Amino acid sequence: CSPAYVARSASGHAGLLWRRRPLVKTIADPKTSPELRKKLELVVAVRRYAFDQLALKSSRDYETWTPVKGAVLTWLVFASERLQLRSHEFRFPLAGSFPYKGHFRKDLAEREAAALEREGYDAAVSGSAAYNTPLPISDPLPSSLLSYDAGALAETLIHELAHGTLYVKNRTEFDEAVATWIGLRGAEAFLRERFGEDSLEMKEWREGLAGRKLGDDLYRELKDMLTALYEGPEGAAEKLEKRKAIFEWARRQAASRGVSVAEPLNNAVVLAHGLYAPDLAPFDALFEKNGR
């Protein structure tokens, strides 16, 4: 958490705040394109549903939006031990520890990942379209989300608003699991109420979920195989050699199942994927136990 990193991060976020525009004013502006107006109206509806029906903590987050270039807002660096599926923790004063570190520039994220690789870690860089901060200044909605279909937009927005409702310091895996569950179940309820069970919007979202499940299943199998290898009796050199075969198996399986895996495939990629694809069964069980 160097002074240079803090300055770059603060500058990047300040830029988003400086360029933000109110949703309501943009919607009312006759110069706004019909496509943009429709998406922003959807954002307004999702926020209202999240606060009024899902009982998420009411806030001013995402009542403004900011134009950004491309589909990625920030680049996250993940790292892991090479012979264990154990995340490298990035520690920040006051904020706590996280299994990732964000950059507004891809080249800086890749530079940090390369440095971690030289230190003996597996490292990976992944793009993110949105984030939520605990700051008292409300977060704007980045335009990177506006290219999403209705279901994905609702799911991501509810996910981020869930972070503003429940946050446990130094427990990112739990925080992301909770937000993922709320985002998925909340989006399903929103789409059903706004568009209907048999709507095109619901159909598109469920097709997307089915495709994601194929990838999630493969990553879980890969994680189980790697865990078994790392807990085995072989020496370090032999484990490093055997894991190459496991990663190659995963690539072949991805091709045959019609899904994609990130490259270069390594422990950091597996852990990063798992962070946003948790087991939802415990949350569903708790939900039912408490009368939904």
PDB file of C-alpha atoms in Angstrom:
ATOM      1  CA  CYS A   1       0.000   0.000   0.000  1.00  0.00           C
ATOM      2  CA  SER A   2       2.614   2.508  -1.133  1.00  0.00           C
ATOM      3  CA  PRO A   3       1.920   6.259  -1.275  1.00  0.00           C
ATOM      4  CA  ALA A   4       2.066   6.041  -5.080  1.00  0.00           C
ATOM      5  CA  TYR A   5      -0.556   3.279  -5.127  1.00  0.00           C
ATOM      6  CA  VAL A   6      -2.835   5.228  -2.763  1.00  0.00           C
ATOM      7  CA  ALA A   7      -2.485   8.349  -4.901  1.00  0.00           C
ATOM      8  CA  ARG A   8      -3.287   6.498  -8.137  1.00  0.00           C
ATOM      9  CA  SER A   9      -6.289   4.762  -6.586  1.00  0.00           C
ATOM     10  CA  ALA A  10      -7.632   7.989  -5.094  1.00  0.00           C
ATOM     11  CA  SER A  11      -7.136   9.785  -8.400  1.00  0.00           C
ATOM     12  CA  GLY A  12      -8.942   7.041 -10.342  1.00  0.00           C
ATOM     13  CA  HIS A  13     -11.917   7.062  -8.010  1.00  0.00           C
ATOM     14  CA  ALA A  14     -12.000  10.866  -7.898  1.00  0.00           C
ATOM     15  CA  GLY A  15     -12.176  10.857 -11.692  1.00  0.00           C
ATOM     16  CA  LEU A  16     -15.293   8.698 -11.548  1.00  0.00           C
ATOM     17  CA  LEU A  17     -16.863  11.077  -9.037  1.00  0.00           C
ATOM     18  CA  TRP A  18     -15.909  14.164 -11.059  1.00  0.00           C
ATOM     19  CA  ARG A  19     -17.544  12.857 -14.271  1.00  0.00           C
ATOM     20  CA  ARG A  20     -20.708  11.451 -12.679  1.00  0.00           C
ATOM     21  CA  ARG A  21     -24.149  12.458 -13.896  1.00  0.00           C
ATOM     22  CA  PRO A  22     -27.526  12.070 -12.134  1.00  0.00           C
ATOM     23  CA  LEU A  23     -29.618   9.184 -13.471  1.00  0.00           C
ATOM     24  CA  VAL A  24     -32.868  11.130 -13.242  1.00  0.00           C
ATOM     25  CA  LYS A  25     -31.539  14.147 -15.151  1.00  0.00           C
ATOM     26  CA  THR A  26     -30.025  11.964 -17.877  1.00  0.00           C
ATOM     27  CA  ILE A  27     -33.284  10.066 -18.287  1.00  0.00           C
ATOM     28  CA  ALA A  28     -35.236  13.329 -18.553  1.00  0.00           C
ATOM     29  CA  ASP A  29     -32.790  14.874 -21.036  1.00  0.00           C
ATOM     30  CA  PRO A  30     -34.345  14.775 -24.559  1.00  0.00           C
ATOM     31  CA  LYS A  31     -30.838  14.353 -26.017  1.00  0.00           C
ATOM     32  CA  THR A  32     -30.431  10.984 -24.258  1.00  0.00           C
ATOM     33  CA  SER A  33     -30.641   8.066 -26.676  1.00  0.00           C
ATOM     34  CA  PRO A  34     -33.578   5.629 -26.251  1.00  0.00           C
ATOM     35  CA  GLU A  35     -31.150   2.772 -25.561  1.00  0.00           C
ATOM     36  CA  LEU A  36     -29.344   4.619 -22.774  1.00  0.00           C
ATOM     37  CA  ARG A  37     -32.607   5.906 -21.291  1.00  0.00           C
ATOM     38  CA  LYS A  38     -34.004   2.348 -21.156  1.00  0.00           C
ATOM     39  CA  LYS A  39     -30.922   1.030 -19.334  1.00  0.00           C
ATOM     40  CA  LEU A  40     -30.862   3.890 -16.829  1.00  0.00           C
ATOM     41  CA  GLU A  41     -34.577   3.433 -16.136  1.00  0.00           C
ATOM     42  CA  LEU A  42     -33.788  -0.207 -15.404  1.00  0.00           C
ATOM     43  CA  VAL A  43     -31.065   0.853 -12.955  1.00  0.00           C
ATOM     44  CA  VAL A  44     -33.558   3.108 -11.157  1.00  0.00           C
ATOM     45  CA  ALA A  45     -36.049   0.223 -10.935  1.00  0.00           C
ATOM     46  CA  VAL A  46     -33.436  -2.225  -9.621  1.00  0.00           C
ATOM     47  CA  ARG A  47     -32.276   0.209  -6.912  1.00  0.00           C
ATOM     48  CA  ARG A  48     -35.863   0.811  -5.813  1.00  0.00           C
ATOM     49  CA  TYR A  49     -36.540  -2.941  -5.707  1.00  0.00           C
ATOM     50  CA  ALA A  50     -33.338  -3.631  -3.768  1.00  0.00           C
ATOM     51  CA  PHE A  51     -34.219  -1.092  -1.091  1.00  0.00           C
ATOM     52  CA  ASP A  52     -38.000  -1.541  -0.916  1.00  0.00           C
ATOM     53  CA  GLN A  53     -38.429  -5.275  -1.526  1.00  0.00           C
ATOM     54  CA  LEU A  54     -35.087  -6.884  -0.657  1.00  0.00           C
ATOM     55  CA  ALA A  55     -34.552  -4.621   2.372  1.00  0.00           C
ATOM     56  CA  LEU A  56     -30.977  -3.776   1.459  1.00  0.00           C
ATOM     57  CA  LYS A  57     -29.562  -0.753   3.248  1.00  0.00           C
ATOM     58  CA  SER A  58     -30.846   2.406   1.577  1.00  0.00           C
ATOM     59  CA  SER A  59     -28.075   4.591   0.203  1.00  0.00           C
ATOM     60  CA  ARG A  60     -27.309   7.050  -2.570  1.00  0.00           C
ATOM     61  CA  ASP A  61     -24.960   4.588  -4.263  1.00  0.00           C
ATOM     62  CA  TYR A  62     -25.544   4.322  -8.022  1.00  0.00           C
ATOM     63  CA  GLU A  63     -28.073   7.136  -8.233  1.00  0.00           C
ATOM     64  CA  THR A  64     -25.515   8.720 -10.564  1.00  0.00           C
ATOM     65  CA  TRP A  65     -23.613   7.182 -13.482  1.00  0.00           C
ATOM     66  CA  THR A  66     -20.197   7.823 -15.010  1.00  0.00           C
ATOM     67  CA  PRO A  67     -19.107   7.226 -18.623  1.00  0.00           C
ATOM     68  CA  VAL A  68     -16.008   5.013 -18.775  1.00  0.00           C
ATOM     69  CA  LYS A  69     -14.068   3.541 -21.675  1.00  0.00           C
ATOM     70  CA  GLY A  70     -14.584  -0.148 -22.394  1.00  0.00           C
ATOM     71  CA  ALA A  71     -16.173  -2.970 -20.436  1.00  0.00           C
ATOM     72  CA  VAL A  72     -13.636  -3.043 -17.586  1.00  0.00           C
ATOM     73  CA  LEU A  73     -13.513  -0.504 -14.759  1.00  0.00           C
ATOM     74  CA  THR A  74     -10.705  -1.924 -12.611  1.00  0.00           C
ATOM     75  CA  TRP A  75      -8.121  -4.693 -12.903  1.00  0.00           C
ATOM     76  CA  LEU A  76      -7.724  -7.047  -9.939  1.00  0.00           C
ATOM     77  CA  VAL A  77      -4.487  -8.848  -9.101  1.00  0.00           C
ATOM     78  CA  PHE A  78      -4.819 -12.247  -7.406  1.00  0.00           C
ATOM     79  CA  ALA A  79      -1.973 -14.405  -6.094  1.00  0.00           C
ATOM     80  CA  SER A  80      -1.610 -17.833  -4.525  1.00  0.00           C
ATOM     81  CA  GLU A  81       0.996 -20.174  -3.104  1.00  0.00           C
ATOM     82  CA  ARG A  82       2.309 -22.471  -5.848  1.00  0.00           C
ATOM     83  CA  LEU A  83       1.860 -25.721  -3.948  1.00  0.00           C
ATOM     84  CA  GLN A  84      -1.236 -24.760  -1.964  1.00  0.00           C
ATOM     85  CA  LEU A  85      -4.596 -23.300  -2.840  1.00  0.00           C
ATOM     86  CA  ARG A  86      -4.049 -20.459  -0.415  1.00  0.00           C
ATOM     87  CA  SER A  87      -4.532 -16.840  -1.411  1.00  0.00           C
ATOM     88  CA  HIS A  88      -1.861 -14.230  -0.897  1.00  0.00           C
ATOM     89  CA  GLU A  89      -3.428 -11.497   1.244  1.00  0.00           C
ATOM     90  CA  PHE A  90      -2.956  -7.837   0.380  1.00  0.00           C
ATOM     91  CA  ARG A  91      -3.042  -5.794   3.579  1.00  0.00           C
ATOM     92  CA  PHE A  92      -4.151  -2.172   3.758  1.00  0.00           C
ATOM     93  CA  PRO A  93      -4.103   0.158   6.788  1.00  0.00           C
ATOM     94  CA  LEU A  94      -7.584   0.512   8.325  1.00  0.00           C
ATOM     95  CA  ALA A  95      -9.311  -1.302   5.438  1.00  0.00           C
ATOM     96  CA  GLY A  96      -7.924  -4.746   6.346  1.00  0.00           C
ATOM     97  CA  SER A  97      -6.855  -7.722   4.224  1.00  0.00           C
ATOM     98  CA  PHE A  98      -8.112  -8.797   0.804  1.00  0.00           C
ATOM     99  CA  PRO A  99      -7.241 -11.671  -1.559  1.00  0.00           C
ATOM    100  CA  TYR A 100      -6.885  -9.170  -4.422  1.00  0.00           C
ATOM    101  CA  LYS A 101      -5.577  -5.697  -5.170  1.00  0.00           C
ATOM    102  CA  GLY A 102      -7.238  -3.322  -7.616  1.00  0.00           C
ATOM    103  CA  HIS A 103      -5.692  -1.051 -10.238  1.00  0.00           C
ATOM    104  CA  PHE A 104      -7.335   1.383 -12.642  1.00  0.00           C
ATOM    105  CA  ARG A 105      -4.625   0.613 -15.235  1.00  0.00           C
ATOM    106  CA  LYS A 106      -4.132  -2.851 -16.708  1.00  0.00           C
ATOM    107  CA  ASP A 107      -0.403  -2.359 -17.259  1.00  0.00           C
ATOM    108  CA  LEU A 108       0.140  -1.640 -13.561  1.00  0.00           C
ATOM    109  CA  ALA A 109      -1.879  -4.718 -12.580  1.00  0.00           C
ATOM    110  CA  GLU A 110       0.140  -6.890 -14.970  1.00  0.00           C
ATOM    111  CA  ARG A 111       3.388  -5.401 -13.635  1.00  0.00           C
ATOM    112  CA  GLU A 112       2.407  -6.291 -10.075  1.00  0.00           C
ATOM    113  CA  ALA A 113       1.347  -9.802 -11.122  1.00  0.00           C
ATOM    114  CA  ALA A 114       4.718 -10.317 -12.830  1.00  0.00           C
ATOM    115  CA  ALA A 115       6.529  -9.197  -9.682  1.00  0.00           C
ATOM    116  CA  LEU A 116       4.542 -11.685  -7.596  1.00  0.00           C
ATOM    117  CA  GLU A 117       5.406 -14.468 -10.054  1.00  0.00           C
ATOM    118  CA  ARG A 118       9.088 -13.625  -9.636  1.00  0.00           C
ATOM    119  CA  GLU A 119       8.636 -13.926  -5.867  1.00  0.00           C
ATOM    120  CA  GLY A 120       7.392 -17.499  -6.326  1.00  0.00           C
ATOM    121  CA  TYR A 121       3.625 -17.022  -6.381  1.00  0.00           C
ATOM    122  CA  ASP A 122       1.046 -17.934  -8.983  1.00  0.00           C
ATOM    123  CA  ALA A 123      -0.574 -14.666 -10.081  1.00  0.00           C
ATOM    124  CA  ALA A 124      -3.503 -13.622 -12.264  1.00  0.00           C
ATOM    125  CA  VAL A 125      -5.143 -10.422 -13.488  1.00  0.00           C
ATOM    126  CA  SER A 126      -8.906 -10.171 -13.930  1.00  0.00           C
ATOM    127  CA  GLY A 127     -11.114  -7.314 -15.082  1.00  0.00           C
ATOM    128  CA  SER A 128     -14.058  -6.023 -13.040  1.00  0.00           C
ATOM    129  CA  ALA A 129     -16.944  -3.902 -14.350  1.00  0.00           C
ATOM    130  CA  ALA A 130     -17.976  -2.364 -11.001  1.00  0.00           C
ATOM    131  CA  TYR A 131     -17.103  -2.047  -7.334  1.00  0.00           C
ATOM    132  CA  ASN A 132     -18.525  -0.717  -4.083  1.00  0.00           C
ATOM    133  CA  THR A 133     -16.577   1.368  -1.584  1.00  0.00           C
ATOM    134  CA  PRO A 134     -17.316   1.946   2.118  1.00  0.00           C
ATOM    135  CA  LEU A 135     -16.730   5.672   1.630  1.00  0.00           C
ATOM    136  CA  PRO A 136     -19.338   8.219   2.778  1.00  0.00           C
ATOM    137  CA  ILE A 137     -19.379   9.666  -0.767  1.00  0.00           C
ATOM    138  CA  SER A 138     -21.842   7.653  -2.874  1.00  0.00           C
ATOM    139  CA  ASP A 139     -20.465   5.488  -5.683  1.00  0.00           C
ATOM    140  CA  PRO A 140     -21.514   6.215  -9.263  1.00  0.00           C
ATOM    141  CA  LEU A 141     -22.633   3.463 -11.632  1.00  0.00           C
ATOM    142  CA  PRO A 142     -19.927   2.942 -14.290  1.00  0.00           C
ATOM    143  CA  SER A 143     -21.185   2.776 -17.870  1.00  0.00           C
ATOM    144  CA  SER A 144     -19.270  -0.523 -18.181  1.00  0.00           C
ATOM    145  CA  LEU A 145     -22.367  -2.157 -16.632  1.00  0.00           C
ATOM    146  CA  LEU A 146     -24.803  -0.689 -19.127  1.00  0.00           C
ATOM    147  CA  SER A 147     -23.816  -3.153 -21.853  1.00  0.00           C
ATOM    148  CA  TYR A 148     -25.134  -6.021 -19.688  1.00  0.00           C
ATOM    149  CA  ASP A 149     -28.513  -7.578 -20.379  1.00  0.00           C
ATOM    150  CA  ALA A 150     -31.320  -6.899 -17.901  1.00  0.00           C
ATOM    151  CA  GLY A 151     -30.659  -9.927 -15.705  1.00  0.00           C
ATOM    152  CA  ALA A 152     -26.890  -9.500 -15.496  1.00  0.00           C
ATOM    153  CA  LEU A 153     -27.289  -5.783 -14.787  1.00  0.00           C
ATOM    154  CA  ALA A 154     -29.799  -6.448 -11.994  1.00  0.00           C
ATOM    155  CA  GLU A 155     -27.650  -9.212 -10.510  1.00  0.00           C
ATOM    156  CA  THR A 156     -24.463  -7.121 -10.484  1.00  0.00           C
ATOM    157  CA  LEU A 157     -26.153  -4.009  -9.135  1.00  0.00           C
ATOM    158  CA  ILE A 158     -27.863  -5.923  -6.311  1.00  0.00           C
ATOM    159  CA  HIS A 159     -24.566  -7.704  -5.572  1.00  0.00           C
ATOM    160  CA  GLU A 160     -22.774  -4.377  -5.136  1.00  0.00           C
ATOM    161  CA  LEU A 161     -25.586  -2.896  -3.036  1.00  0.00           C
ATOM    162  CA  ALA A 162     -25.394  -5.992  -0.820  1.00  0.00           C
ATOM    163  CA  HIS A 163     -21.785  -5.073  -0.013  1.00  0.00           C
ATOM    164  CA  GLY A 164     -23.083  -1.752   1.265  1.00  0.00           C
ATOM    165  CA  THR A 165     -25.533  -3.629   3.504  1.00  0.00           C
ATOM    166  CA  LEU A 166     -23.274  -6.295   5.023  1.00  0.00           C
ATOM    167  CA  TYR A 167     -19.498  -6.147   5.243  1.00  0.00           C
ATOM    168  CA  VAL A 168     -17.279  -8.186   7.568  1.00  0.00           C
ATOM    169  CA  LYS A 169     -13.708  -6.921   7.743  1.00  0.00           C
ATOM    170  CA  ASN A 170     -10.991  -9.397   6.675  1.00  0.00           C
ATOM    171  CA  ARG A 171     -13.605 -11.952   5.528  1.00  0.00           C
ATOM    172  CA  THR A 172     -13.716 -11.331   1.779  1.00  0.00           C
ATOM    173  CA  GLU A 173     -14.649 -14.931   0.936  1.00  0.00           C
ATOM    174  CA  PHE A 174     -17.724 -14.687   3.169  1.00  0.00           C
ATOM    175  CA  ASP A 175     -18.573 -11.162   1.980  1.00  0.00           C
ATOM    176  CA  GLU A 176     -18.463 -12.195  -1.681  1.00  0.00           C
ATOM    177  CA  ALA A 177     -20.458 -15.365  -1.038  1.00  0.00           C
ATOM    178  CA  VAL A 178     -23.230 -13.399   0.681  1.00  0.00           C
ATOM    179  CA  ALA A 179     -23.311 -10.746  -2.042  1.00  0.00           C
ATOM    180  CA  THR A 180     -23.285 -13.394  -4.784  1.00  0.00           C
ATOM    181  CA  TRP A 181     -26.245 -15.200  -3.232  1.00  0.00           C
ATOM    182  CA  ILE A 182     -28.211 -11.964  -2.707  1.00  0.00           C
ATOM    183  CA  GLY A 183     -27.409 -10.841  -6.249  1.00  0.00           C
ATOM    184  CA  LEU A 184     -28.579 -14.094  -7.824  1.00  0.00           C
ATOM    185  CA  ARG A 185     -31.738 -14.587  -5.791  1.00  0.00           C
ATOM    186  CA  GLY A 186     -32.565 -10.882  -5.824  1.00  0.00           C
ATOM    187  CA  ALA A 187     -32.185 -10.601  -9.603  1.00  0.00           C
ATOM    188  CA  GLU A 188     -34.432 -13.611 -10.143  1.00  0.00           C
ATOM    189  CA  ALA A 189     -37.151 -12.070  -7.965  1.00  0.00           C
ATOM    190  CA  PHE A 190     -36.792  -8.684  -9.696  1.00  0.00           C
ATOM    191  CA  LEU A 191     -36.996 -10.133 -13.210  1.00  0.00           C
ATOM    192  CA  ARG A 192     -40.033 -12.218 -12.293  1.00  0.00           C
ATOM    193  CA  GLU A 193     -41.880  -9.210 -10.890  1.00  0.00           C
ATOM    194  CA  ARG A 194     -40.921  -6.690 -13.580  1.00  0.00           C
ATOM    195  CA  PHE A 195     -40.924  -8.818 -16.743  1.00  0.00           C
ATOM    196  CA  GLY A 196     -42.638 -12.096 -15.886  1.00  0.00           C
ATOM    197  CA  GLU A 197     -41.610 -15.730 -15.520  1.00  0.00           C
ATOM    198  CA  ASP A 198     -41.759 -16.429 -19.265  1.00  0.00           C
ATOM    199  CA  SER A 199     -40.205 -13.150 -20.425  1.00  0.00           C
ATOM    200  CA  LEU A 200     -37.285 -12.830 -22.817  1.00  0.00           C
ATOM    201  CA  GLU A 201     -35.302 -11.107 -20.066  1.00  0.00           C
ATOM    202  CA  MET A 202     -35.741 -14.084 -17.717  1.00  0.00           C
ATOM    203  CA  LYS A 203     -34.903 -16.518 -20.511  1.00  0.00           C
ATOM    204  CA  GLU A 204     -31.672 -14.682 -21.428  1.00  0.00           C
ATOM    205  CA  TRP A 205     -30.564 -14.503 -17.806  1.00  0.00           C
ATOM    206  CA  ARG A 206     -31.213 -18.192 -17.146  1.00  0.00           C
ATOM    207  CA  GLU A 207     -29.359 -19.181 -20.295  1.00  0.00           C
ATOM    208  CA  GLY A 208     -26.422 -17.135 -19.048  1.00  0.00           C
ATOM    209  CA  LEU A 209     -26.574 -18.875 -15.666  1.00  0.00           C
ATOM    210  CA  ALA A 210     -26.594 -22.289 -17.344  1.00  0.00           C
ATOM    211  CA  GLY A 211     -23.454 -21.391 -19.273  1.00  0.00           C
ATOM    212  CA  ARG A 212     -21.775 -20.114 -16.118  1.00  0.00           C
ATOM    213  CA  LYS A 213     -22.644 -23.330 -14.280  1.00  0.00           C
ATOM    214  CA  LEU A 214     -20.725 -25.382 -16.850  1.00  0.00           C
ATOM    215  CA  GLY A 215     -17.618 -23.325 -16.136  1.00  0.00           C
ATOM    216  CA  ASP A 216     -18.210 -23.381 -12.366  1.00  0.00           C
ATOM    217  CA  ASP A 217     -18.488 -27.177 -12.393  1.00  0.00           C
ATOM    218  CA  LEU A 218     -15.212 -27.533 -14.270  1.00  0.00           C
ATOM    219  CA  TYR A 219     -13.378 -25.166 -11.931  1.00  0.00           C
ATOM    220  CA  ARG A 220     -14.686 -27.107  -8.903  1.00  0.00           C
ATOM    221  CA  GLU A 221     -13.419 -30.387 -10.366  1.00  0.00           C
ATOM    222  CA  LEU A 222     -10.081 -28.734 -11.082  1.00  0.00           C
ATOM    223  CA  LYS A 223      -9.888 -27.383  -7.534  1.00  0.00           C
ATOM    224  CA  ASP A 224     -10.602 -30.831  -6.055  1.00  0.00           C
ATOM    225  CA  MET A 225      -7.878 -32.427  -8.191  1.00  0.00           C
ATOM    226  CA  LEU A 226      -5.316 -29.784  -7.240  1.00  0.00           C
ATOM    227  CA  THR A 227      -6.208 -30.043  -3.547  1.00  0.00           C
ATOM    228  CA  ALA A 228      -5.699 -33.818  -3.638  1.00  0.00           C
ATOM    229  CA  LEU A 229      -2.335 -33.366  -5.359  1.00  0.00           C
ATOM    230  CA  TYR A 230      -1.045 -30.704  -2.961  1.00  0.00           C
ATOM    231  CA  GLU A 231      -2.088 -32.731   0.090  1.00  0.00           C
ATOM    232  CA  GLY A 232      -0.372 -35.844  -1.285  1.00  0.00           C
ATOM    233  CA  PRO A 233       3.005 -37.327  -0.276  1.00  0.00           C
ATOM    234  CA  GLU A 234       5.005 -36.349  -3.382  1.00  0.00           C
ATOM    235  CA  GLY A 235       7.863 -33.878  -3.258  1.00  0.00           C
ATOM    236  CA  ALA A 236       7.611 -30.293  -4.487  1.00  0.00           C
ATOM    237  CA  ALA A 237       9.240 -30.944  -7.863  1.00  0.00           C
ATOM    238  CA  GLU A 238       6.953 -33.880  -8.590  1.00  0.00           C
ATOM    239  CA  LYS A 239       3.859 -31.930  -7.582  1.00  0.00           C
ATOM    240  CA  LEU A 240       4.818 -29.048  -9.855  1.00  0.00           C
ATOM    241  CA  GLU A 241       5.201 -31.484 -12.739  1.00  0.00           C
ATOM    242  CA  LYS A 242       1.944 -33.303 -12.046  1.00  0.00           C
ATOM    243  CA  ARG A 243      -0.063 -30.115 -11.799  1.00  0.00           C
ATOM    244  CA  LYS A 244       0.930 -29.280 -15.372  1.00  0.00           C
ATOM    245  CA  ALA A 245      -0.953 -32.403 -16.455  1.00  0.00           C
ATOM    246  CA  ILE A 246      -3.965 -31.397 -14.362  1.00  0.00           C
ATOM    247  CA  PHE A 247      -4.083 -27.936 -15.942  1.00  0.00           C
ATOM    248  CA  GLU A 248      -3.776 -29.507 -19.384  1.00  0.00           C
ATOM    249  CA  TRP A 249      -6.689 -31.816 -18.546  1.00  0.00           C
ATOM    250  CA  ALA A 250      -8.746 -28.761 -17.583  1.00  0.00           C
ATOM    251  CA  ARG A 251      -7.988 -27.099 -20.924  1.00  0.00           C
ATOM    252  CA  ARG A 252      -9.104 -30.191 -22.842  1.00  0.00           C
ATOM    253  CA  GLN A 253     -12.256 -30.444 -20.741  1.00  0.00           C
ATOM    254  CA  ALA A 254     -13.025 -26.767 -21.316  1.00  0.00           C
ATOM    255  CA  ALA A 255     -12.759 -27.261 -25.070  1.00  0.00           C
ATOM    256  CA  SER A 256     -14.986 -30.356 -25.048  1.00  0.00           C
ATOM    257  CA  ARG A 257     -17.599 -28.758 -22.748  1.00  0.00           C
ATOM    258  CA  GLY A 258     -17.725 -25.495 -24.646  1.00  0.00           C
ATOM    259  CA  VAL A 259     -16.504 -23.275 -21.809  1.00  0.00           C
ATOM    260  CA  SER A 260     -13.427 -21.122 -21.361  1.00  0.00           C
ATOM    261  CA  VAL A 261     -10.724 -21.031 -18.717  1.00  0.00           C
ATOM    262  CA  ALA A 262      -8.455 -18.106 -18.021  1.00  0.00           C
ATOM    263  CA  GLU A 263      -4.843 -18.177 -19.180  1.00  0.00           C
ATOM    264  CA  PRO A 264      -2.268 -18.634 -17.920  1.00  0.00           C
ATOM    265  CA  LEU A 265      -4.160 -21.234 -15.873  1.00  0.00           C
ATOM    266  CA  ASN A 266      -2.809 -21.520 -12.333  1.00  0.00           C
ATOM    267  CA  ASN A 267      -3.787 -21.601  -8.633  1.00  0.00           C
ATOM    268  CA  ALA A 268      -4.540 -17.864  -8.560  1.00  0.00           C
ATOM    269  CA  VAL A 269      -7.047 -18.243 -11.411  1.00  0.00           C
ATOM    270  CA  VAL A 270      -8.776 -21.135  -9.640  1.00  0.00           C
ATOM    271  CA  LEU A 271      -9.087 -19.206  -6.371  1.00  0.00           C
ATOM    272  CA  ALA A 272     -10.239 -16.009  -8.112  1.00  0.00           C
ATOM    273  CA  HIS A 273     -13.000 -17.902  -9.902  1.00  0.00           C
ATOM    274  CA  GLY A 274     -14.086 -19.649  -6.721  1.00  0.00           C
ATOM    275  CA  LEU A 275     -14.403 -16.355  -4.878  1.00  0.00           C
ATOM    276  CA  TYR A 276     -17.353 -15.410  -7.104  1.00  0.00           C
ATOM    277  CA  ALA A 277     -18.783 -18.906  -7.565  1.00  0.00           C
ATOM    278  CA  PRO A 278     -19.422 -20.103  -3.993  1.00  0.00           C
ATOM    279  CA  ASP A 279     -21.613 -22.978  -2.840  1.00  0.00           C
ATOM    280  CA  LEU A 280     -25.045 -21.360  -2.505  1.00  0.00           C
ATOM    281  CA  ALA A 281     -26.739 -24.328  -0.803  1.00  0.00           C
ATOM    282  CA  PRO A 282     -26.045 -23.174   2.798  1.00  0.00           C
ATOM    283  CA  PHE A 283     -27.559 -19.769   2.064  1.00  0.00           C
ATOM    284  CA  ASP A 284     -30.609 -21.315   0.402  1.00  0.00           C
ATOM    285  CA  ALA A 285     -31.087 -23.620   3.390  1.00  0.00           C
ATOM    286  CA  LEU A 286     -30.854 -20.715   5.829  1.00  0.00           C
ATOM    287  CA  PHE A 287     -33.277 -18.721   3.679  1.00  0.00           C
ATOM    288  CA  GLU A 288     -35.877 -21.504   3.774  1.00  0.00           C
ATOM    289  CA  LYS A 289     -35.333 -22.111   7.507  1.00  0.00           C
ATOM    290  CA  ASN A 290     -36.167 -18.461   8.196  1.00  0.00           C
ATOM    291  CA  GLY A 291     -39.392 -18.426   6.189  1.00  0.00           C
ATOM    292  CA  ARG A 292     -37.833 -16.947   3.064  1.00  0.00           C
TER     293      ARG A 292
END
